[in-house]
C-alpha cells in the first residue's frame, strides 16, 4: 500500500506556546516546484515566483479543532494559518528596500467549503504586488484539490504615513477591566487544571472569560453587546517579533463571532443539528487514542445540552438553529505593534443587522491598556430549523 505523500510533522517545539505549534506550517518546496509565471522580472530577467505552497501538518498534537456540531474545522485556525503563510512571503528588511518593515493591516476572507481536520490543508500564496508602501498577498487553502478558503491580505510599510497623521479610536468600556479582575479573583475552574486564571473555561490554544450580554433584556437587538476576554495560553516566543501575535489574534477573533446573532435572538442549538460530518480516515496513524475527556469538548457539549433542556415552554418554544456557518471574515489590524496575544484582550461584539437567513456582526478588540488594536466584521448564514422542510442546505 502506498505511504502518505506529505511530510510527517516533527514533534511540537517545547520552546513555543501551544498556539504557535498549532499554527506551524511546512514549506512544500521539497515535494513540488514553485508555480511560476511566464513573465520576466526587470533586472535579473528570471521567472518571478508567484505561488508558494505551504502545508498544515496534521498530527495528533496539531490537528485543527473541530467544534461539536460544526460542519468543519474551527474557522479561526484556517484564517490564522493563511496569515502565517502570507507573512512568510513578505520581503524582510534589507538595504534593497531601505530596511522597510511591512506589517499586516487588513485581511478579507471567504469560507468556501468546510475543512476536514483529518486531512492536511495546503496553502498557496500568490504574490500579487510588492509596492513601496503596500504589499498584497492572496492565499488559497485547499484540501483534496478543492479550495476551502480564500483570503487577500494587505501589508503596510511602517512609518509610510509620514510624521503628521490624523488619529482617533473608540474607547474601551470603562468597567471591562474591573469585570476581568473580578473574574480572575473567583474560585478556579475544576474543569480546566491548565487555566492559570480563575473563571477561565475550556482548554486549547487560548483561554476565554465571557462577560455575558449587555442589555440582554432589551427588545432592541441592536443595543445588545457581548464581551469576552481572551488570550493565548503560555508565553509566545519573542524571537519571531509581532508575526505570531498577529496570527494568534486572527485565530482567536473567530471565537463566538457569528454565534453573537444566535445569542442576541436567544436561539436554541441542537445536538441533532445536521451540521455534522462523517468520520474520515487519517493520513497518518494515530499513536494514541483521542482524549475523550477533553474539558473544552465537555464544556461545549454541556452548552448544547443546557440549551436543549431550556426549551421547555411548549406553547412558546425557542426557535432552533437549522444551520449556522460563517460566510466571510474581515480583520483590520490598527496597532499591530501593540498586540500581545498572550496577554488579555477584550473583544466586544454587536450585530447591526440580520435577515434573509444571514447575520452581520461587528467586533472591536482592545488590549488591557485600553488601546483599540483591531476591528473585525463577519457575515454568516443563520437559518432557522423549518418544520415543513427537510435538512437545510447551503
mmCIF file of C-alpha atoms in Angstrom:
data_model
loop_
_atom_site.group_PDB
_atom_site.id
_atom_site.type_symbol
_atom_site.label_atom_id
_atom_site.label_comp_id
_atom_site.label_asym_id
_atom_site.label_seq_id
_atom_site.Cartn_x
_atom_site.Cartn_y
_atom_site.Cartn_z
ATOM 1 C CA UNK A 1 0.000 0.000 0.000
ATOM 2 C CA UNK A 2 1.491 3.394 -0.897
ATOM 3 C CA UNK A 3 2.527 5.591 2.026
ATOM 4 C CA UNK A 4 1.461 9.162 2.694
ATOM 5 C CA UNK A 5 2.667 11.728 0.197
ATOM 6 C CA UNK A 6 3.075 14.598 2.671
ATOM 7 C CA UNK A 7 5.829 15.327 5.153
ATOM 8 C CA UNK A 8 5.272 13.896 8.609
ATOM 9 C CA UNK A 9 5.186 16.591 11.262
ATOM 10 C CA UNK A 10 8.045 16.886 13.753
ATOM 11 C CA UNK A 11 7.141 16.949 17.448
ATOM 12 C CA UNK A 12 5.855 20.236 18.884
ATOM 13 C CA UNK A 13 8.541 22.730 19.878
ATOM 14 C CA UNK A 14 8.587 22.973 23.707
ATOM 15 C CA UNK A 15 10.047 26.488 23.423
ATOM 16 C CA UNK A 16 6.916 27.722 21.675
ATOM 17 C CA UNK A 17 3.417 28.306 23.004
ATOM 18 C CA UNK A 18 0.601 25.909 22.171
ATOM 19 C CA UNK A 19 -0.955 28.302 19.666
ATOM 20 C CA UNK A 20 2.387 28.722 17.842
ATOM 21 C CA UNK A 21 2.677 24.949 17.440
ATOM 22 C CA UNK A 22 -0.922 24.696 16.219
ATOM 23 C CA UNK A 23 -0.277 27.336 13.551
ATOM 24 C CA UNK A 24 3.061 25.919 12.374
ATOM 25 C CA UNK A 25 3.312 25.465 8.600
ATOM 26 C CA UNK A 26 5.738 23.472 6.451
ATOM 27 C CA UNK A 27 7.068 24.780 3.104
ATOM 28 C CA UNK A 28 6.473 22.133 0.429
ATOM 29 C CA UNK A 29 9.259 23.078 -1.961
ATOM 30 C CA UNK A 30 10.808 19.643 -1.361
ATOM 31 C CA UNK A 31 7.848 17.795 -2.889
ATOM 32 C CA UNK A 32 6.908 20.159 -5.690
ATOM 33 C CA UNK A 33 8.288 23.112 -7.634
ATOM 34 C CA UNK A 34 7.049 26.661 -7.375
ATOM 35 C CA UNK A 35 4.344 27.590 -9.813
ATOM 36 C CA UNK A 36 5.887 30.261 -11.982
ATOM 37 C CA UNK A 37 4.564 32.751 -14.473
ATOM 38 C CA UNK A 38 5.970 33.174 -17.956
ATOM 39 C CA UNK A 39 6.667 36.891 -17.397
ATOM 40 C CA UNK A 40 10.176 38.164 -16.758
ATOM 41 C CA UNK A 41 11.082 40.499 -13.932
ATOM 42 C CA UNK A 42 13.228 43.564 -14.604
ATOM 43 C CA UNK A 43 16.898 43.345 -13.729
ATOM 44 C CA UNK A 44 17.743 39.679 -13.319
ATOM 45 C CA UNK A 45 15.389 38.544 -16.106
ATOM 46 C CA UNK A 46 14.437 35.417 -14.179
ATOM 47 C CA UNK A 47 10.916 33.964 -13.831
ATOM 48 C CA UNK A 48 9.070 35.518 -10.915
ATOM 49 C CA UNK A 49 7.828 33.169 -8.214
ATOM 50 C CA UNK A 50 4.088 33.728 -7.907
ATOM 51 C CA UNK A 51 2.658 30.774 -5.969
ATOM 52 C CA UNK A 52 4.282 29.329 -2.869
ATOM 53 C CA UNK A 53 2.813 26.127 -1.388
ATOM 54 C CA UNK A 54 2.849 25.518 2.368
ATOM 55 C CA UNK A 55 1.172 22.775 4.386
ATOM 56 C CA UNK A 56 -0.576 22.500 7.721
ATOM 57 C CA UNK A 57 0.910 19.484 9.436
ATOM 58 C CA UNK A 58 -1.834 17.115 10.631
ATOM 59 C CA UNK A 59 -0.599 15.007 13.531
ATOM 60 C CA UNK A 60 -2.183 14.174 16.852
ATOM 61 C CA UNK A 61 -0.832 17.283 18.583
ATOM 62 C CA UNK A 62 -1.511 19.770 15.771
ATOM 63 C CA UNK A 63 -4.840 18.567 14.381
ATOM 64 C CA UNK A 64 -7.172 21.523 13.939
ATOM 65 C CA UNK A 65 -10.100 21.734 16.317
ATOM 66 C CA UNK A 66 -13.495 20.607 15.032
ATOM 67 C CA UNK A 67 -16.148 22.182 17.308
ATOM 68 C CA UNK A 68 -19.007 19.858 18.327
ATOM 69 C CA UNK A 69 -21.887 20.146 15.864
ATOM 70 C CA UNK A 70 -19.881 22.254 13.398
ATOM 71 C CA UNK A 71 -19.649 21.450 9.691
ATOM 72 C CA UNK A 72 -15.858 21.643 9.655
ATOM 73 C CA UNK A 73 -12.739 22.769 11.463
ATOM 74 C CA UNK A 74 -12.671 25.924 13.565
ATOM 75 C CA UNK A 75 -12.545 28.784 11.072
ATOM 76 C CA UNK A 76 -10.119 30.872 13.114
ATOM 77 C CA UNK A 77 -7.434 28.236 12.611
ATOM 78 C CA UNK A 78 -7.611 28.499 8.813
ATOM 79 C CA UNK A 79 -7.706 32.311 8.974
ATOM 80 C CA UNK A 80 -4.603 32.353 11.164
ATOM 81 C CA UNK A 81 -2.710 29.802 9.076
ATOM 82 C CA UNK A 82 -3.449 31.791 5.919
ATOM 83 C CA UNK A 83 -1.985 34.855 7.607
ATOM 84 C CA UNK A 84 1.024 32.866 8.751
ATOM 85 C CA UNK A 85 1.559 31.596 5.195
ATOM 86 C CA UNK A 86 1.300 35.100 3.741
ATOM 87 C CA UNK A 87 3.689 36.539 6.330
ATOM 88 C CA UNK A 88 6.354 34.043 5.288
ATOM 89 C CA UNK A 89 6.469 35.610 1.811
ATOM 90 C CA UNK A 90 6.858 39.245 2.904
ATOM 91 C CA UNK A 91 10.269 40.705 1.989
ATOM 92 C CA UNK A 92 12.432 41.134 5.108
ATOM 93 C CA UNK A 93 14.170 44.443 5.856
ATOM 94 C CA UNK A 94 17.232 44.824 3.671
ATOM 95 C CA UNK A 95 19.330 47.563 2.022
ATOM 96 C CA UNK A 96 17.447 46.966 -1.240
ATOM 97 C CA UNK A 97 14.144 48.123 0.336
ATOM 98 C CA UNK A 98 15.623 50.716 2.725
ATOM 99 C CA UNK A 99 15.163 48.283 5.627
ATOM 100 C CA UNK A 100 11.385 48.574 5.319
ATOM 101 C CA UNK A 101 9.215 46.601 7.751
ATOM 102 C CA UNK A 102 5.812 45.516 6.418
ATOM 103 C CA UNK A 103 3.068 44.519 8.860
ATOM 104 C CA UNK A 104 -0.446 43.234 8.180
ATOM 105 C CA UNK A 105 -3.164 45.912 8.298
ATOM 106 C CA UNK A 106 -6.151 44.090 6.761
ATOM 107 C CA UNK A 107 -7.297 40.707 5.515
ATOM 108 C CA UNK A 108 -10.544 39.845 3.747
ATOM 109 C CA UNK A 109 -11.550 36.195 3.904
ATOM 110 C CA UNK A 110 -14.212 33.901 2.436
ATOM 111 C CA UNK A 111 -15.197 30.489 3.750
ATOM 112 C CA UNK A 112 -15.885 28.319 0.698
ATOM 113 C CA UNK A 113 -16.137 24.720 1.949
ATOM 114 C CA UNK A 114 -15.973 23.015 5.349
ATOM 115 C CA UNK A 115 -12.462 21.912 6.275
ATOM 116 C CA UNK A 116 -11.678 18.389 7.435
ATOM 117 C CA UNK A 117 -9.387 18.178 10.475
ATOM 118 C CA UNK A 118 -8.079 14.730 9.443
ATOM 119 C CA UNK A 119 -6.724 15.920 6.069
ATOM 120 C CA UNK A 120 -3.749 18.258 5.501
ATOM 121 C CA UNK A 121 -4.507 21.770 4.310
ATOM 122 C CA UNK A 122 -2.325 23.146 1.527
ATOM 123 C CA UNK A 123 -1.849 26.904 1.439
ATOM 124 C CA UNK A 124 -0.970 28.510 -1.902
ATOM 125 C CA UNK A 125 0.333 32.065 -1.577
ATOM 126 C CA UNK A 126 0.166 34.370 -4.597
ATOM 127 C CA UNK A 127 2.500 37.355 -4.576
ATOM 128 C CA UNK A 128 0.057 39.848 -6.062
ATOM 129 C CA UNK A 129 2.116 43.017 -5.633
ATOM 130 C CA UNK A 130 5.221 44.301 -3.859
ATOM 131 C CA UNK A 131 4.890 48.090 -3.697
ATOM 132 C CA UNK A 132 6.783 50.818 -1.887
ATOM 133 C CA UNK A 133 4.121 51.325 0.808
ATOM 134 C CA UNK A 134 1.908 48.239 0.472
ATOM 135 C CA UNK A 135 2.413 44.539 -0.205
ATOM 136 C CA UNK A 136 -0.529 42.365 -1.292
ATOM 137 C CA UNK A 137 -0.907 38.598 -0.981
ATOM 138 C CA UNK A 138 -3.724 36.216 -1.848
ATOM 139 C CA UNK A 139 -3.849 32.822 -0.138
ATOM 140 C CA UNK A 140 -5.938 29.802 -1.050
ATOM 141 C CA UNK A 141 -6.420 26.967 1.429
ATOM 142 C CA UNK A 142 -7.021 23.670 -0.378
ATOM 143 C CA UNK A 143 -7.951 20.134 0.563
ATOM 144 C CA UNK A 144 -8.137 17.259 -1.918
ATOM 145 C CA UNK A 145 -7.593 19.692 -4.769
ATOM 146 C CA UNK A 146 -10.520 21.958 -3.832
ATOM 147 C CA UNK A 147 -10.394 25.483 -2.442
ATOM 148 C CA UNK A 148 -11.987 25.571 1.008
ATOM 149 C CA UNK A 149 -10.970 29.123 1.983
ATOM 150 C CA UNK A 150 -9.513 32.191 0.324
ATOM 151 C CA UNK A 151 -8.160 35.496 1.616
ATOM 152 C CA UNK A 152 -6.498 38.643 0.346
ATOM 153 C CA UNK A 153 -4.163 40.337 2.805
ATOM 154 C CA UNK A 154 -2.532 43.758 2.668
ATOM 155 C CA UNK A 155 0.661 44.717 4.486
ATOM 156 C CA UNK A 156 1.701 48.323 5.089
ATOM 157 C CA UNK A 157 5.190 49.743 5.457
ATOM 158 C CA UNK A 158 5.772 51.067 8.955
ATOM 159 C CA UNK A 159 6.156 54.831 9.014
ATOM 160 C CA UNK A 160 4.964 55.338 5.451
ATOM 161 C CA UNK A 161 2.231 57.794 6.535
ATOM 162 C CA UNK A 162 4.724 60.496 7.497
ATOM 163 C CA UNK A 163 5.060 62.490 10.700
ATOM 164 C CA UNK A 164 1.686 64.294 10.508
ATOM 165 C CA UNK A 165 -1.338 61.971 10.754
ATOM 166 C CA UNK A 166 -4.970 62.033 11.880
ATOM 167 C CA UNK A 167 -5.856 59.847 14.854
ATOM 168 C CA UNK A 168 -8.969 58.739 16.726
ATOM 169 C CA UNK A 169 -10.159 55.459 18.271
ATOM 170 C CA UNK A 170 -13.153 54.117 20.173
ATOM 171 C CA UNK A 171 -12.810 53.828 23.944
ATOM 172 C CA UNK A 172 -12.795 50.516 25.751
ATOM 173 C CA UNK A 173 -15.833 50.006 28.031
ATOM 174 C CA UNK A 174 -14.994 51.591 31.362
ATOM 175 C CA UNK A 175 -15.976 48.594 33.512
ATOM 176 C CA UNK A 176 -14.319 45.885 31.402
ATOM 177 C CA UNK A 177 -11.026 45.671 33.316
ATOM 178 C CA UNK A 178 -12.854 45.610 36.646
ATOM 179 C CA UNK A 179 -15.016 42.733 35.372
ATOM 180 C CA UNK A 180 -11.897 40.826 34.350
ATOM 181 C CA UNK A 181 -10.224 41.399 37.716
ATOM 182 C CA UNK A 182 -13.379 40.193 39.450
ATOM 183 C CA UNK A 183 -13.447 37.083 37.290
ATOM 184 C CA UNK A 184 -9.787 36.364 37.984
ATOM 185 C CA UNK A 185 -10.497 36.541 41.702
ATOM 186 C CA UNK A 186 -13.210 33.889 41.622
ATOM 187 C CA UNK A 187 -12.758 30.235 42.504
ATOM 188 C CA UNK A 188 -10.653 28.356 39.977
ATOM 189 C CA UNK A 189 -12.449 26.166 37.480
ATOM 190 C CA UNK A 190 -12.333 22.463 38.295
ATOM 191 C CA UNK A 191 -12.868 21.596 34.623
ATOM 192 C CA UNK A 192 -9.559 23.057 33.467
ATOM 193 C CA UNK A 193 -6.442 22.404 35.501
ATOM 194 C CA UNK A 194 -4.351 24.272 32.930
ATOM 195 C CA UNK A 195 -6.119 27.589 33.447
ATOM 196 C CA UNK A 196 -3.882 29.880 35.480
ATOM 197 C CA UNK A 197 -6.691 32.398 35.882
ATOM 198 C CA UNK A 198 -9.889 31.769 37.756
ATOM 199 C CA UNK A 199 -13.130 31.669 35.827
ATOM 200 C CA UNK A 200 -11.431 30.694 32.574
ATOM 201 C CA UNK A 201 -13.333 27.986 30.735
ATOM 202 C CA UNK A 202 -12.247 25.267 28.355
ATOM 203 C CA UNK A 203 -8.831 24.145 27.129
ATOM 204 C CA UNK A 204 -6.866 24.540 23.935
ATOM 205 C CA UNK A 205 -4.557 27.151 22.392
ATOM 206 C CA UNK A 206 -6.334 30.079 24.062
ATOM 207 C CA UNK A 207 -8.401 30.797 27.145
ATOM 208 C CA UNK A 208 -11.628 32.770 27.357
ATOM 209 C CA UNK A 209 -13.633 34.572 30.005
ATOM 210 C CA UNK A 210 -17.090 35.541 28.778
ATOM 211 C CA UNK A 211 -18.743 38.500 30.491
ATOM 212 C CA UNK A 212 -22.302 37.930 29.304
ATOM 213 C CA UNK A 213 -24.654 40.090 27.240
ATOM 214 C CA UNK A 214 -25.069 43.818 27.835
ATOM 215 C CA UNK A 215 -28.721 44.966 27.605
ATOM 216 C CA UNK A 216 -29.753 41.303 27.455
ATOM 217 C CA UNK A 217 -33.410 42.008 28.308
ATOM 218 C CA UNK A 218 -33.794 44.853 25.811
ATOM 219 C CA UNK A 219 -36.219 44.266 22.911
ATOM 220 C CA UNK A 220 -33.807 46.217 20.694
ATOM 221 C CA UNK A 221 -31.401 43.635 19.275
ATOM 222 C CA UNK A 222 -29.023 46.322 18.006
ATOM 223 C CA UNK A 223 -28.497 47.657 21.539
ATOM 224 C CA UNK A 224 -27.121 44.342 22.817
ATOM 225 C CA UNK A 225 -23.406 43.605 23.067
ATOM 226 C CA UNK A 226 -21.396 40.579 24.102
ATOM 227 C CA UNK A 227 -17.989 40.836 25.715
ATOM 228 C CA UNK A 228 -15.227 38.364 26.416
ATOM 229 C CA UNK A 229 -11.598 38.484 27.463
ATOM 230 C CA UNK A 230 -9.263 36.165 25.547
ATOM 231 C CA UNK A 231 -5.565 35.365 25.465
ATOM 232 C CA UNK A 232 -3.252 32.678 24.142
ATOM 233 C CA UNK A 233 -2.050 30.074 26.592
ATOM 234 C CA UNK A 234 1.513 30.280 27.801
ATOM 235 C CA UNK A 235 4.050 32.785 26.525
ATOM 236 C CA UNK A 236 4.539 33.387 22.809
ATOM 237 C CA UNK A 237 8.216 33.337 21.871
ATOM 238 C CA UNK A 238 9.735 36.735 21.184
ATOM 239 C CA UNK A 239 12.259 35.638 18.536
ATOM 240 C CA UNK A 240 9.784 35.981 15.629
ATOM 241 C CA UNK A 241 8.659 39.510 16.527
ATOM 242 C CA UNK A 242 4.990 40.540 16.150
ATOM 243 C CA UNK A 243 4.070 37.939 13.482
ATOM 244 C CA UNK A 244 2.970 35.097 15.828
ATOM 245 C CA UNK A 245 0.955 37.528 17.943
ATOM 246 C CA UNK A 246 -0.905 38.753 14.853
ATOM 247 C CA UNK A 247 -1.630 35.195 13.711
ATOM 248 C CA UNK A 248 -2.787 34.293 17.220
ATOM 249 C CA UNK A 249 -5.166 37.261 17.292
ATOM 250 C CA UNK A 250 -6.558 36.143 13.919
ATOM 251 C CA UNK A 251 -7.093 32.674 15.411
ATOM 252 C CA UNK A 252 -8.963 33.999 18.444
ATOM 253 C CA UNK A 253 -11.028 36.574 16.503
ATOM 254 C CA UNK A 254 -13.405 33.865 15.260
ATOM 255 C CA UNK A 255 -14.350 32.757 18.778
ATOM 256 C CA UNK A 256 -18.107 33.189 19.381
ATOM 257 C CA UNK A 257 -18.282 35.548 16.383
ATOM 258 C CA UNK A 258 -21.285 34.695 14.193
ATOM 259 C CA UNK A 259 -22.739 32.991 17.260
ATOM 260 C CA UNK A 260 -23.399 36.517 18.543
ATOM 261 C CA UNK A 261 -26.500 36.640 16.325
ATOM 262 C CA UNK A 262 -27.860 33.472 17.914
ATOM 263 C CA UNK A 263 -27.208 34.858 21.390
ATOM 264 C CA UNK A 264 -28.941 38.148 20.611
ATOM 265 C CA UNK A 265 -32.050 36.315 19.390
ATOM 266 C CA UNK A 266 -31.869 33.645 22.110
ATOM 267 C CA UNK A 267 -31.799 30.857 19.528
ATOM 268 C CA UNK A 268 -31.502 27.238 20.576
ATOM 269 C CA UNK A 269 -28.806 24.889 19.352
ATOM 270 C CA UNK A 270 -29.477 21.203 18.974
ATOM 271 C CA UNK A 271 -27.116 18.244 19.179
ATOM 272 C CA UNK A 272 -29.192 16.654 16.401
ATOM 273 C CA UNK A 273 -28.338 19.515 14.049
ATOM 274 C CA UNK A 274 -27.383 18.469 10.532
ATOM 275 C CA UNK A 275 -24.084 20.333 10.950
ATOM 276 C CA UNK A 276 -22.152 17.135 11.496
ATOM 277 C CA UNK A 277 -19.604 15.233 9.485
ATOM 278 C CA UNK A 278 -18.890 11.627 8.679
ATOM 279 C CA UNK A 279 -15.643 10.267 10.149
ATOM 280 C CA UNK A 280 -12.773 10.208 7.672
ATOM 281 C CA UNK A 281 -9.569 8.148 7.747
ATOM 282 C CA UNK A 282 -6.465 9.940 8.955
ATOM 283 C CA UNK A 283 -3.495 10.380 6.583
ATOM 284 C CA UNK A 284 -1.191 9.176 9.394
ATOM 285 C CA UNK A 285 -1.901 6.551 12.053
ATOM 286 C CA UNK A 286 -2.750 7.991 15.459
ATOM 287 C CA UNK A 287 -0.289 6.622 18.017
ATOM 288 C CA UNK A 288 -2.707 7.106 20.933
ATOM 289 C CA UNK A 289 -6.495 7.191 21.216
ATOM 290 C CA UNK A 290 -8.037 10.663 21.313
ATOM 291 C CA UNK A 291 -8.709 12.275 24.683
ATOM 292 C CA UNK A 292 -12.434 11.792 25.185
ATOM 293 C CA UNK A 293 -12.386 13.709 28.497
ATOM 294 C CA UNK A 294 -11.147 16.954 26.963
ATOM 295 C CA UNK A 295 -12.524 19.787 29.170
ATOM 296 C CA UNK A 296 -13.216 22.044 26.173
ATOM 297 C CA UNK A 297 -15.239 19.293 24.483
ATOM 298 C CA UNK A 298 -17.119 18.616 27.723
ATOM 299 C CA UNK A 299 -17.904 22.323 28.083
ATOM 300 C CA UNK A 300 -19.178 22.657 24.504
ATOM 301 C CA UNK A 301 -21.357 19.550 24.784
ATOM 302 C CA UNK A 302 -22.712 20.779 28.121
ATOM 303 C CA UNK A 303 -23.672 24.086 26.497
ATOM 304 C CA UNK A 304 -25.609 22.238 23.804
ATOM 305 C CA UNK A 305 -27.345 20.021 26.363
ATOM 306 C CA UNK A 306 -28.310 23.000 28.536
ATOM 307 C CA UNK A 307 -29.821 24.773 25.546
ATOM 308 C CA UNK A 308 -31.847 21.698 24.613
ATOM 309 C CA UNK A 309 -33.148 21.318 28.183
ATOM 310 C CA UNK A 310 -34.030 25.019 28.467
ATOM 311 C CA UNK A 311 -36.611 24.804 25.675
ATOM 312 C CA UNK A 312 -39.414 23.707 27.987
ATOM 313 C CA UNK A 313 -42.200 26.095 27.006
ATOM 314 C CA UNK A 314 -44.346 24.014 24.655
ATOM 315 C CA UNK A 315 -46.617 26.931 23.761
ATOM 316 C CA UNK A 316 -43.796 29.395 23.013
ATOM 317 C CA UNK A 317 -40.748 27.311 22.119
ATOM 318 C CA UNK A 318 -37.452 28.998 21.395
ATOM 319 C CA UNK A 319 -36.565 28.975 17.688
ATOM 320 C CA UNK A 320 -33.911 26.418 16.828
ATOM 321 C CA UNK A 321 -30.877 26.931 14.617
ATOM 322 C CA UNK A 322 -31.126 24.861 11.463
ATOM 323 C CA UNK A 323 -27.708 25.839 10.164
ATOM 324 C CA UNK A 324 -25.182 28.475 11.236
ATOM 325 C CA UNK A 325 -21.878 28.898 9.416
ATOM 326 C CA UNK A 326 -19.513 31.778 8.673
ATOM 327 C CA UNK A 327 -19.514 33.156 5.139
ATOM 328 C CA UNK A 328 -16.791 35.792 5.290
ATOM 329 C CA UNK A 329 -14.443 37.369 7.810
ATOM 330 C CA UNK A 330 -12.538 40.661 7.760
ATOM 331 C CA UNK A 331 -9.852 41.845 10.186
ATOM 332 C CA UNK A 332 -8.386 45.348 10.385
ATOM 333 C CA UNK A 333 -5.171 45.441 12.412
ATOM 334 C CA UNK A 334 -4.963 49.019 13.711
ATOM 335 C CA UNK A 335 -1.962 48.811 16.032
ATOM 336 C CA UNK A 336 -0.049 45.616 15.211
ATOM 337 C CA UNK A 337 2.925 46.530 17.391
ATOM 338 C CA UNK A 338 0.658 46.804 20.443
ATOM 339 C CA UNK A 339 -0.948 43.382 20.026
ATOM 340 C CA UNK A 340 0.302 40.824 22.524
ATOM 341 C CA UNK A 341 -1.909 37.794 22.083
ATOM 342 C CA UNK A 342 -0.530 36.119 25.225
ATOM 343 C CA UNK A 343 -1.938 38.948 27.337
ATOM 344 C CA UNK A 344 -5.637 39.632 27.936
ATOM 345 C CA UNK A 345 -7.542 41.203 25.038
ATOM 346 C CA UNK A 346 -11.135 42.437 25.287
ATOM 347 C CA UNK A 347 -13.489 41.509 22.452
ATOM 348 C CA UNK A 348 -16.855 43.289 22.157
ATOM 349 C CA UNK A 349 -19.413 42.109 19.592
ATOM 350 C CA UNK A 350 -22.638 43.654 18.321
ATOM 351 C CA UNK A 351 -24.983 42.840 15.457
ATOM 352 C CA UNK A 352 -26.439 45.753 13.471
ATOM 353 C CA UNK A 353 -28.453 43.551 11.089
ATOM 354 C CA UNK A 354 -29.872 40.129 10.316
ATOM 355 C CA UNK A 355 -32.250 38.999 7.592
ATOM 356 C CA UNK A 356 -32.740 36.644 4.658
ATOM 357 C CA UNK A 357 -31.104 33.844 6.607
ATOM 358 C CA UNK A 358 -27.904 35.832 7.267
ATOM 359 C CA UNK A 359 -26.492 37.931 10.082
ATOM 360 C CA UNK A 360 -23.768 40.559 10.416
ATOM 361 C CA UNK A 361 -21.516 41.001 13.453
ATOM 362 C CA UNK A 362 -19.052 43.794 14.250
ATOM 363 C CA UNK A 363 -16.194 43.180 16.667
ATOM 364 C CA UNK A 364 -13.759 45.550 18.364
ATOM 365 C CA UNK A 365 -10.661 44.340 20.203
ATOM 366 C CA UNK A 366 -8.729 46.299 22.850
ATOM 367 C CA UNK A 367 -5.614 45.392 24.773
ATOM 368 C CA UNK A 368 -5.676 45.639 28.557
ATOM 369 C CA UNK A 369 -4.275 49.172 28.386
ATOM 370 C CA UNK A 370 -7.415 50.278 26.539
ATOM 371 C CA UNK A 371 -5.829 50.633 23.090
ATOM 372 C CA UNK A 372 -8.104 49.659 20.196
ATOM 373 C CA UNK A 373 -5.806 47.237 18.368
ATOM 374 C CA UNK A 374 -8.167 45.601 15.840
ATOM 375 C CA UNK A 375 -11.684 45.616 14.385
ATOM 376 C CA UNK A 376 -13.404 42.679 12.711
ATOM 377 C CA UNK A 377 -16.526 42.100 10.612
ATOM 378 C CA UNK A 378 -18.208 38.790 9.871
ATOM 379 C CA UNK A 379 -21.300 37.775 7.927
ATOM 380 C CA UNK A 380 -22.696 34.321 8.406
ATOM 381 C CA UNK A 381 -25.536 32.061 7.438
ATOM 382 C CA UNK A 382 -28.075 31.844 10.284
ATOM 383 C CA UNK A 383 -31.046 29.789 9.159
ATOM 384 C CA UNK A 384 -33.767 28.580 11.492
ATOM 385 C CA UNK A 385 -34.941 24.995 11.564
ATOM 386 C CA UNK A 386 -38.023 24.759 9.330
ATOM 387 C CA UNK A 387 -40.753 22.325 10.382
ATOM 388 C CA UNK A 388 -42.152 21.842 6.899
ATOM 389 C CA UNK A 389 -38.834 21.179 5.149
ATOM 390 C CA UNK A 390 -36.013 18.717 5.388
ATOM 391 C CA UNK A 391 -32.431 19.432 6.256
ATOM 392 C CA UNK A 392 -31.297 22.991 5.495
ATOM 393 C CA UNK A 393 -28.729 23.163 2.720
ATOM 394 C CA UNK A 394 -26.163 25.687 1.598
#
